[in-house]
Every structure is written in structure tokens, then in C-alpha cells.
mmCIF file of N, CA and C in Angstrom:
data_model
loop_
_atom_site.group_PDB
_atom_site.id
_atom_site.type_symbol
_atom_site.label_atom_id
_atom_site.label_comp_id
_atom_site.label_asym_id
_atom_site.label_seq_id
_atom_site.Cartn_x
_atom_site.Cartn_y
_atom_site.Cartn_z
ATOM 1 N N MET A 1 98.773 100.150 70.714
ATOM 2 C CA MET A 1 98.526 101.107 71.765
ATOM 3 C C MET A 1 99.870 101.601 72.298
ATOM 4 N N ALA A 2 100.014 102.894 72.468
ATOM 5 C CA ALA A 2 101.244 103.477 73.005
ATOM 6 C C ALA A 2 101.341 103.201 74.495
ATOM 7 N N ASP A 3 102.549 103.130 74.997
ATOM 8 C CA ASP A 3 102.765 102.928 76.426
ATOM 9 C C ASP A 3 103.022 104.250 77.112
ATOM 10 N N CYS A 4 102.415 104.429 78.283
ATOM 11 C CA CYS A 4 102.749 105.567 79.132
ATOM 12 C C CYS A 4 104.064 105.242 79.826
ATOM 13 N N LYS A 5 104.814 106.239 80.163
ATOM 14 C CA LYS A 5 106.082 106.034 80.862
ATOM 15 C C LYS A 5 106.042 106.731 82.204
ATOM 16 N N PHE A 6 106.638 106.120 83.208
ATOM 17 C CA PHE A 6 106.793 106.760 84.507
ATOM 18 C C PHE A 6 108.051 107.596 84.481
ATOM 19 N N LYS A 7 107.968 108.834 84.902
ATOM 20 C CA LYS A 7 109.130 109.702 84.975
ATOM 21 C C LYS A 7 110.089 109.142 86.023
ATOM 22 N N GLY A 8 111.339 108.953 85.630
ATOM 23 C CA GLY A 8 112.361 108.507 86.574
ATOM 24 C C GLY A 8 112.303 107.034 86.925
ATOM 25 N N CYS A 9 111.596 106.235 86.160
ATOM 26 C CA CYS A 9 111.449 104.816 86.471
ATOM 27 C C CYS A 9 111.931 104.001 85.281
ATOM 28 N N ALA A 10 112.802 103.043 85.534
ATOM 29 C CA ALA A 10 113.309 102.195 84.456
ATOM 30 C C ALA A 10 112.168 101.359 83.892
ATOM 31 N N SER A 11 112.075 101.290 82.575
ATOM 32 C CA SER A 11 110.957 100.584 81.951
ATOM 33 C C SER A 11 110.965 99.089 82.249
ATOM 34 N N GLU A 12 112.118 98.536 82.624
ATOM 35 C CA GLU A 12 112.164 97.103 82.937
ATOM 36 C C GLU A 12 111.443 96.786 84.248
ATOM 37 N N GLU A 13 111.198 97.802 85.070
ATOM 38 C CA GLU A 13 110.588 97.567 86.373
ATOM 39 C C GLU A 13 109.080 97.361 86.287
ATOM 40 N N PHE A 14 108.477 97.725 85.182
ATOM 41 C CA PHE A 14 107.045 97.527 84.986
ATOM 42 C C PHE A 14 106.768 97.365 83.495
ATOM 43 N N TYR A 15 105.604 96.848 83.180
ATOM 44 C CA TYR A 15 105.203 96.648 81.789
ATOM 45 C C TYR A 15 103.687 96.612 81.753
ATOM 46 N N TRP A 16 103.149 96.658 80.565
ATOM 47 C CA TRP A 16 101.698 96.712 80.389
ATOM 48 C C TRP A 16 101.206 95.442 79.709
ATOM 49 N N ARG A 17 100.101 94.904 80.217
ATOM 50 C CA ARG A 17 99.428 93.763 79.593
ATOM 51 C C ARG A 17 98.010 94.203 79.221
ATOM 52 N N ASN A 18 97.468 93.566 78.205
ATOM 53 C CA ASN A 18 96.072 93.831 77.869
ATOM 54 C C ASN A 18 95.193 93.364 79.019
ATOM 55 N N TYR A 19 94.213 94.177 79.355
ATOM 56 C CA TYR A 19 93.263 93.830 80.410
ATOM 57 C C TYR A 19 91.968 93.356 79.766
ATOM 58 N N PHE A 20 91.528 92.186 80.190
ATOM 59 C CA PHE A 20 90.262 91.635 79.730
ATOM 60 C C PHE A 20 89.336 91.539 80.934
ATOM 61 N N PRO A 21 88.065 91.869 80.783
ATOM 62 C CA PRO A 21 87.138 91.839 81.913
ATOM 63 C C PRO A 21 87.230 90.540 82.706
ATOM 64 N N SER A 22 87.292 90.690 84.001
ATOM 65 C CA SER A 22 87.335 89.572 84.959
ATOM 66 C C SER A 22 88.618 88.755 84.898
ATOM 67 N N GLU A 23 89.660 89.239 84.207
ATOM 68 C CA GLU A 23 90.928 88.510 84.123
ATOM 69 C C GLU A 23 92.077 89.420 84.551
ATOM 70 N N ILE A 24 92.465 89.315 85.804
ATOM 71 C CA ILE A 24 93.587 90.097 86.317
ATOM 72 C C ILE A 24 94.846 89.245 86.185
ATOM 73 N N PRO A 25 95.860 89.718 85.465
ATOM 74 C CA PRO A 25 97.109 88.948 85.356
ATOM 75 C C PRO A 25 97.740 88.738 86.738
ATOM 76 N N CYS A 26 98.411 87.623 86.917
ATOM 77 C CA CYS A 26 99.005 87.311 88.220
ATOM 78 C C CYS A 26 100.100 88.298 88.608
ATOM 79 N N ASP A 27 100.686 89.005 87.652
ATOM 80 C CA ASP A 27 101.746 89.963 87.958
ATOM 81 C C ASP A 27 101.257 91.415 87.922
ATOM 82 N N ALA A 28 99.928 91.619 87.903
ATOM 83 C CA ALA A 28 99.379 92.982 87.938
ATOM 84 C C ALA A 28 99.677 93.606 89.295
ATOM 85 N N PHE A 29 100.004 94.898 89.286
ATOM 86 C CA PHE A 29 100.319 95.600 90.527
ATOM 87 C C PHE A 29 99.014 96.022 91.203
ATOM 88 N N PRO A 30 98.686 95.429 92.368
ATOM 89 C CA PRO A 30 97.411 95.738 93.020
ATOM 90 C C PRO A 30 97.441 97.084 93.723
ATOM 91 N N GLY A 31 96.303 97.744 93.707
ATOM 92 C CA GLY A 31 96.160 99.012 94.404
ATOM 93 C C GLY A 31 95.201 98.870 95.568
ATOM 94 N N PRO A 32 94.879 99.986 96.204
ATOM 95 C CA PRO A 32 93.950 99.938 97.334
ATOM 96 C C PRO A 32 92.541 99.588 96.873
ATOM 97 N N ASP A 33 91.801 98.960 97.748
ATOM 98 C CA ASP A 33 90.387 98.659 97.488
ATOM 99 C C ASP A 33 90.160 97.896 96.188
ATOM 100 N N CYS A 34 91.026 96.952 95.883
ATOM 101 C CA CYS A 34 90.875 96.090 94.705
ATOM 102 C C CYS A 34 90.891 96.869 93.394
ATOM 103 N N LYS A 35 91.668 97.946 93.329
ATOM 104 C CA LYS A 35 91.813 98.726 92.100
ATOM 105 C C LYS A 35 93.199 98.483 91.519
ATOM 106 N N TYR A 36 93.350 98.801 90.241
ATOM 107 C CA TYR A 36 94.626 98.647 89.548
ATOM 108 C C TYR A 36 94.867 99.870 88.683
ATOM 109 N N ILE A 37 96.130 100.136 88.392
ATOM 110 C CA ILE A 37 96.453 101.237 87.491
ATOM 111 C C ILE A 37 96.492 100.706 86.067
ATOM 112 N N GLY A 38 96.034 101.520 85.153
ATOM 113 C CA GLY A 38 96.010 101.116 83.759
ATOM 114 C C GLY A 38 96.232 102.294 82.838
ATOM 115 N N GLN A 39 96.093 102.027 81.561
ATOM 116 C CA GLN A 39 96.194 103.069 80.547
ATOM 117 C C GLN A 39 95.275 102.713 79.393
ATOM 118 N N VAL A 40 94.781 103.726 78.735
ATOM 119 C CA VAL A 40 94.013 103.547 77.503
ATOM 120 C C VAL A 40 94.569 104.514 76.472
ATOM 121 N N ASN A 41 94.393 104.160 75.231
ATOM 122 C CA ASN A 41 94.792 105.032 74.137
ATOM 123 C C ASN A 41 93.579 105.883 73.799
ATOM 124 N N TYR A 42 93.600 107.121 74.239
ATOM 125 C CA TYR A 42 92.499 108.052 74.021
ATOM 126 C C TYR A 42 92.604 108.610 72.605
ATOM 127 N N SER A 43 91.689 109.437 72.178
ATOM 128 C CA SER A 43 91.685 109.956 70.808
ATOM 129 C C SER A 43 93.019 110.583 70.429
ATOM 130 N N ASN A 44 93.390 110.407 69.167
ATOM 131 C CA ASN A 44 94.655 110.928 68.624
ATOM 132 C C ASN A 44 95.883 110.400 69.358
ATOM 133 N N ASN A 45 95.822 109.140 69.777
ATOM 134 C CA ASN A 45 96.947 108.467 70.438
ATOM 135 C C ASN A 45 97.430 109.163 71.701
ATOM 136 N N ILE A 46 96.524 109.769 72.449
ATOM 137 C CA ILE A 46 96.866 110.323 73.760
ATOM 138 C C ILE A 46 96.796 109.186 74.764
ATOM 139 N N CYS A 47 97.880 108.968 75.481
ATOM 140 C CA CYS A 47 97.931 107.913 76.485
ATOM 141 C C CYS A 47 97.308 108.453 77.773
ATOM 142 N N LEU A 48 96.212 107.855 78.196
ATOM 143 C CA LEU A 48 95.475 108.337 79.351
ATOM 144 C C LEU A 48 95.601 107.352 80.507
ATOM 145 N N PRO A 49 96.176 107.778 81.644
ATOM 146 C CA PRO A 49 96.215 106.913 82.820
ATOM 147 C C PRO A 49 94.802 106.719 83.366
ATOM 148 N N VAL A 50 94.508 105.516 83.811
ATOM 149 C CA VAL A 50 93.180 105.197 84.333
ATOM 150 C C VAL A 50 93.301 104.332 85.577
ATOM 151 N N CYS A 51 92.228 104.304 86.329
ATOM 152 C CA CYS A 51 92.100 103.389 87.455
ATOM 153 C C CYS A 51 91.151 102.284 87.012
ATOM 154 N N ILE A 52 91.592 101.039 87.128
ATOM 155 C CA ILE A 52 90.783 99.892 86.707
ATOM 156 C C ILE A 52 89.978 99.382 87.900
ATOM 157 N N TYR A 53 88.682 99.240 87.695
ATOM 158 C CA TYR A 53 87.769 98.688 88.691
ATOM 159 C C TYR A 53 87.316 97.322 88.180
ATOM 160 N N PRO A 54 88.042 96.246 88.519
ATOM 161 C CA PRO A 54 87.705 94.936 87.952
ATOM 162 C C PRO A 54 86.315 94.439 88.338
ATOM 163 N N GLN A 55 85.831 94.818 89.519
ATOM 164 C CA GLN A 55 84.508 94.370 89.946
ATOM 165 C C GLN A 55 83.401 94.953 89.066
ATOM 166 N N CYS A 56 83.690 96.063 88.377
ATOM 167 C CA CYS A 56 82.717 96.703 87.471
ATOM 168 C C CYS A 56 83.101 96.527 86.005
ATOM 169 N N ASN A 57 84.229 95.870 85.756
ATOM 170 C CA ASN A 57 84.743 95.691 84.390
ATOM 171 C C ASN A 57 84.841 97.014 83.631
ATOM 172 N N LYS A 58 85.426 98.021 84.294
ATOM 173 C CA LYS A 58 85.617 99.314 83.636
ATOM 174 C C LYS A 58 86.868 99.990 84.182
ATOM 175 N N ALA A 59 87.302 100.997 83.449
ATOM 176 C CA ALA A 59 88.415 101.840 83.875
ATOM 177 C C ALA A 59 87.939 103.284 83.818
ATOM 178 N N VAL A 60 88.440 104.093 84.750
ATOM 179 C CA VAL A 60 88.035 105.493 84.837
ATOM 180 C C VAL A 60 89.271 106.368 84.793
ATOM 181 N N GLY A 61 89.223 107.398 83.968
ATOM 182 C CA GLY A 61 90.296 108.372 83.879
ATOM 183 C C GLY A 61 89.707 109.759 83.720
ATOM 184 N N GLU A 62 90.577 110.733 83.597
ATOM 185 C CA GLU A 62 90.105 112.103 83.438
ATOM 186 C C GLU A 62 90.717 112.740 82.205
ATOM 187 N N ARG A 63 89.855 113.205 81.347
ATOM 188 C CA ARG A 63 90.251 113.987 80.171
ATOM 189 C C ARG A 63 89.055 114.872 79.856
ATOM 190 N N ALA A 64 89.118 116.129 80.243
ATOM 191 C CA ALA A 64 87.971 117.042 80.128
ATOM 192 C C ALA A 64 86.779 116.471 80.890
ATOM 193 N N GLY A 65 87.030 116.010 82.107
ATOM 194 C CA GLY A 65 86.000 115.400 82.939
ATOM 195 C C GLY A 65 86.177 113.892 83.010
ATOM 196 N N LYS A 66 85.351 113.271 83.798
ATOM 197 C CA LYS A 66 85.411 111.820 84.007
ATOM 198 C C LYS A 66 85.121 111.082 82.708
ATOM 199 N N GLN A 67 85.975 110.092 82.395
ATOM 200 C CA GLN A 67 85.804 109.244 81.214
ATOM 201 C C GLN A 67 85.809 107.788 81.676
ATOM 202 N N GLU A 68 84.876 106.988 81.189
ATOM 203 C CA GLU A 68 84.832 105.562 81.501
ATOM 204 C C GLU A 68 85.159 104.761 80.251
ATOM 205 N N PHE A 69 85.893 103.665 80.455
ATOM 206 C CA PHE A 69 86.319 102.806 79.350
ATOM 207 C C PHE A 69 86.020 101.356 79.707
ATOM 208 N N ARG A 70 85.650 100.575 78.707
ATOM 209 C CA ARG A 70 85.371 99.152 78.911
ATOM 210 C C ARG A 70 86.157 98.261 77.952
ATOM 211 N N GLU A 71 86.969 98.866 77.095
ATOM 212 C CA GLU A 71 87.778 98.080 76.161
ATOM 213 C C GLU A 71 89.072 98.820 75.859
ATOM 214 N N ASN A 72 89.999 98.096 75.237
ATOM 215 C CA ASN A 72 91.318 98.650 74.891
ATOM 216 C C ASN A 72 92.042 99.205 76.111
ATOM 217 N N ILE A 73 91.974 98.461 77.202
ATOM 218 C CA ILE A 73 92.598 98.853 78.467
ATOM 219 C C ILE A 73 93.834 97.996 78.675
ATOM 220 N N ARG A 74 94.882 98.616 79.170
ATOM 221 C CA ARG A 74 96.088 97.869 79.549
ATOM 222 C C ARG A 74 96.317 98.069 81.036
ATOM 223 N N ILE A 75 96.839 97.041 81.682
ATOM 224 C CA ILE A 75 97.022 97.043 83.127
ATOM 225 C C ILE A 75 98.511 97.003 83.455
ATOM 226 N N MET A 76 98.905 97.768 84.472
ATOM 227 C CA MET A 76 100.310 97.817 84.876
ATOM 228 C C MET A 76 100.689 96.528 85.601
ATOM 229 N N CYS A 77 101.794 95.931 85.166
ATOM 230 C CA CYS A 77 102.293 94.698 85.765
ATOM 231 C C CYS A 77 103.765 94.872 86.116
ATOM 232 N N THR A 78 104.218 94.082 87.063
ATOM 233 C CA THR A 78 105.617 94.131 87.471
ATOM 234 C C THR A 78 105.985 92.841 88.188
ATOM 235 N N THR A 79 107.241 92.484 88.098
ATOM 236 C CA THR A 79 107.761 91.388 88.922
ATOM 237 C C THR A 79 108.500 91.972 90.119
ATOM 238 N N ASN A 80 108.486 93.309 90.223
ATOM 239 C CA ASN A 80 109.165 94.015 91.316
ATOM 240 C C ASN A 80 108.173 94.874 92.093
ATOM 241 N N ALA A 81 107.081 94.289 92.550
ATOM 242 C CA ALA A 81 106.035 95.054 93.239
ATOM 243 C C ALA A 81 106.565 95.789 94.463
ATOM 244 N N HIS A 82 107.614 95.273 95.075
ATOM 245 C CA HIS A 82 108.180 95.916 96.269
ATOM 246 C C HIS A 82 108.788 97.287 95.964
ATOM 247 N N LYS A 83 109.007 97.608 94.699
ATOM 248 C CA LYS A 83 109.597 98.901 94.322
ATOM 249 C C LYS A 83 108.543 99.991 94.102
ATOM 250 N N PHE A 84 107.268 99.652 94.205
ATOM 251 C CA PHE A 84 106.188 100.602 93.961
ATOM 252 C C PHE A 84 105.287 100.686 95.182
ATOM 253 N N PHE A 85 104.601 101.817 95.326
ATOM 254 C CA PHE A 85 103.581 101.941 96.358
ATOM 255 C C PHE A 85 102.525 102.946 95.913
ATOM 256 N N TRP A 86 101.335 102.821 96.496
ATOM 257 C CA TRP A 86 100.227 103.727 96.207
ATOM 258 C C TRP A 86 100.199 104.811 97.264
ATOM 259 N N GLU A 87 99.838 106.022 96.842
ATOM 260 C CA GLU A 87 99.742 107.128 97.782
ATOM 261 C C GLU A 87 98.547 108.007 97.411
ATOM 262 N N PRO A 88 97.538 108.090 98.301
ATOM 263 C CA PRO A 88 96.432 109.013 98.023
ATOM 264 C C PRO A 88 96.926 110.449 98.183
ATOM 265 N N ILE A 89 96.448 111.343 97.341
ATOM 266 C CA ILE A 89 96.907 112.734 97.342
ATOM 267 C C ILE A 89 95.720 113.664 97.577
ATOM 268 N N ASP A 90 95.902 114.609 98.489
ATOM 269 C CA ASP A 90 94.937 115.685 98.699
ATOM 270 C C ASP A 90 95.455 116.895 97.933
ATOM 271 N N PHE A 91 94.788 117.258 96.850
ATOM 272 C CA PHE A 91 95.284 118.338 96.002
ATOM 273 C C PHE A 91 95.159 119.715 96.645
ATOM 274 N N ASN A 92 94.576 119.782 97.830
ATOM 275 C CA ASN A 92 94.546 121.045 98.564
ATOM 276 C C ASN A 92 95.843 121.289 99.323
ATOM 277 N N CYS A 93 96.629 120.239 99.532
ATOM 278 C CA CYS A 93 97.895 120.404 100.261
ATOM 279 C C CYS A 93 98.959 119.436 99.739
ATOM 280 N N VAL A 94 99.245 119.511 98.456
ATOM 281 C CA VAL A 94 100.235 118.652 97.805
ATOM 282 C C VAL A 94 101.646 119.158 98.092
ATOM 283 N N THR A 95 102.586 118.223 98.264
ATOM 284 C CA THR A 95 103.987 118.605 98.454
ATOM 285 C C THR A 95 104.779 118.257 97.199
ATOM 286 N N ASP A 96 105.909 118.928 97.002
ATOM 287 C CA ASP A 96 106.767 118.635 95.847
ATOM 288 C C ASP A 96 107.224 117.187 95.866
ATOM 289 N N CYS A 97 107.528 116.671 97.044
ATOM 290 C CA CYS A 97 107.999 115.288 97.181
ATOM 291 C C CYS A 97 106.939 114.302 96.680
ATOM 292 N N GLN A 98 105.678 114.578 96.943
ATOM 293 C CA GLN A 98 104.607 113.680 96.509
ATOM 294 C C GLN A 98 104.478 113.622 94.994
ATOM 295 N N MET A 99 104.911 114.642 94.297
ATOM 296 C CA MET A 99 104.711 114.719 92.859
ATOM 297 C C MET A 99 105.896 114.196 92.051
ATOM 298 N N LYS A 100 106.920 113.651 92.692
ATOM 299 C CA LYS A 100 108.073 113.095 91.978
ATOM 300 C C LYS A 100 107.806 111.637 91.618
ATOM 301 N N ASN A 101 108.163 111.254 90.403
ATOM 302 C CA ASN A 101 108.072 109.861 89.935
ATOM 303 C C ASN A 101 106.684 109.264 90.133
ATOM 304 N N VAL A 102 105.673 109.950 89.652
ATOM 305 C CA VAL A 102 104.305 109.504 89.882
ATOM 306 C C VAL A 102 103.582 109.196 88.576
ATOM 307 N N ASN A 103 102.529 108.418 88.700
ATOM 308 C CA ASN A 103 101.576 108.210 87.622
ATOM 309 C C ASN A 103 100.198 108.283 88.246
ATOM 310 N N PHE A 104 99.312 109.076 87.664
ATOM 311 C CA PHE A 104 97.986 109.282 88.202
ATOM 312 C C PHE A 104 97.046 108.181 87.735
ATOM 313 N N SER A 105 96.054 107.896 88.538
ATOM 314 C CA SER A 105 95.067 106.892 88.183
ATOM 315 C C SER A 105 93.723 107.297 88.762
ATOM 316 N N GLY A 106 92.725 107.389 87.925
ATOM 317 C CA GLY A 106 91.387 107.681 88.407
ATOM 318 C C GLY A 106 90.882 109.033 87.973
ATOM 319 N N ASN A 107 89.830 109.475 88.620
ATOM 320 C CA ASN A 107 89.151 110.719 88.284
ATOM 321 C C ASN A 107 89.498 111.771 89.322
ATOM 322 N N ARG A 108 89.825 112.969 88.875
ATOM 323 C CA ARG A 108 90.288 114.017 89.779
ATOM 324 C C ARG A 108 89.146 114.884 90.311
ATOM 325 N N SER A 109 87.921 114.487 90.121
ATOM 326 C CA SER A 109 86.801 115.265 90.638
ATOM 327 C C SER A 109 86.805 115.225 92.161
ATOM 328 N N THR A 110 86.071 116.111 92.783
ATOM 329 C CA THR A 110 86.057 116.163 94.247
ATOM 330 C C THR A 110 85.338 114.969 94.850
ATOM 331 N N SER A 111 84.523 114.279 94.075
ATOM 332 C CA SER A 111 83.764 113.160 94.621
ATOM 333 C C SER A 111 84.479 111.819 94.499
ATOM 334 N N THR A 112 85.557 111.764 93.754
ATOM 335 C CA THR A 112 86.269 110.505 93.552
ATOM 336 C C THR A 112 87.735 110.680 93.903
ATOM 337 N N ALA A 113 88.280 109.757 94.663
ATOM 338 C CA ALA A 113 89.685 109.845 95.058
ATOM 339 C C ALA A 113 90.587 109.628 93.859
ATOM 340 N N LEU A 114 91.655 110.374 93.814
ATOM 341 C CA LEU A 114 92.683 110.198 92.796
ATOM 342 C C LEU A 114 93.827 109.447 93.446
ATOM 343 N N GLN A 115 94.276 108.381 92.835
ATOM 344 C CA GLN A 115 95.380 107.601 93.377
ATOM 345 C C GLN A 115 96.628 107.870 92.560
ATOM 346 N N ILE A 116 97.752 107.790 93.213
ATOM 347 C CA ILE A 116 99.037 107.967 92.551
ATOM 348 C C ILE A 116 99.905 106.780 92.919
ATOM 349 N N VAL A 117 100.570 106.218 91.930
ATOM 350 C CA VAL A 117 101.495 105.119 92.197
ATOM 351 C C VAL A 117 102.899 105.649 91.986
ATOM 352 N N LYS A 118 103.793 105.262 92.901
ATOM 353 C CA LYS A 118 105.189 105.704 92.834
ATOM 354 C C LYS A 118 106.082 104.483 92.818
#
């Protein structure tokens, strides 16, 4: 599986582990409301950022609409959690500053919040 990269972020600051249902690695970077950022290898090796919902054993991302995944998921981990933070974004009033060094997680539909980790 290919790794997604954060723009402007040293790769040593985070890494990806395989995610198995009900098994959150101790170094996984936690998000709001018990969610985690992840990635899946979508068709033709497209790296798709996803939001992992461990309580439902699934990950959700957006590629031509909402996509749900239950396997081949990787979870973002770090030993430097203090260098990252989550920021909810309202796409009706986004600022340039909010869009620097970001990775998206989740579904961008109006009914589901999109989270960004910086």
C-alpha cells in the first residue's frame, strides 16, 4: 500500500500502521470524538485519506461521493503527537492559513463533518 504524505511535514514525525478492527495502536494519533485519520489504497493505487471510526470498524473517505472501507486500512501514528492538531473546517469560509500543511479525513458532504489534521 502506498503512503500518503503530508505537505510540509517531515516523514519521521508520523508513520502508518495497518489498522485491524478493534485494535488501535498505542501510538495512533487520536482525533475528536474517538476518530482517527487513516488512508486506504483506492483503485489504481490512489491514496485516499479516510476517517477511521473504530466503534463501527470502518473508515470513511470521499472519492466521487462517500466511500466506506472495512479492510486494507492504515492508521496514522506518531511519537510526536504534540506536533499535530485537529481542526474542523467550514468550507463556506475557509482561510488560506487553514489549508497549509493539512491532510483531510472523512466525507465532505454537507451532512458529515470533514476533519483536517495539521
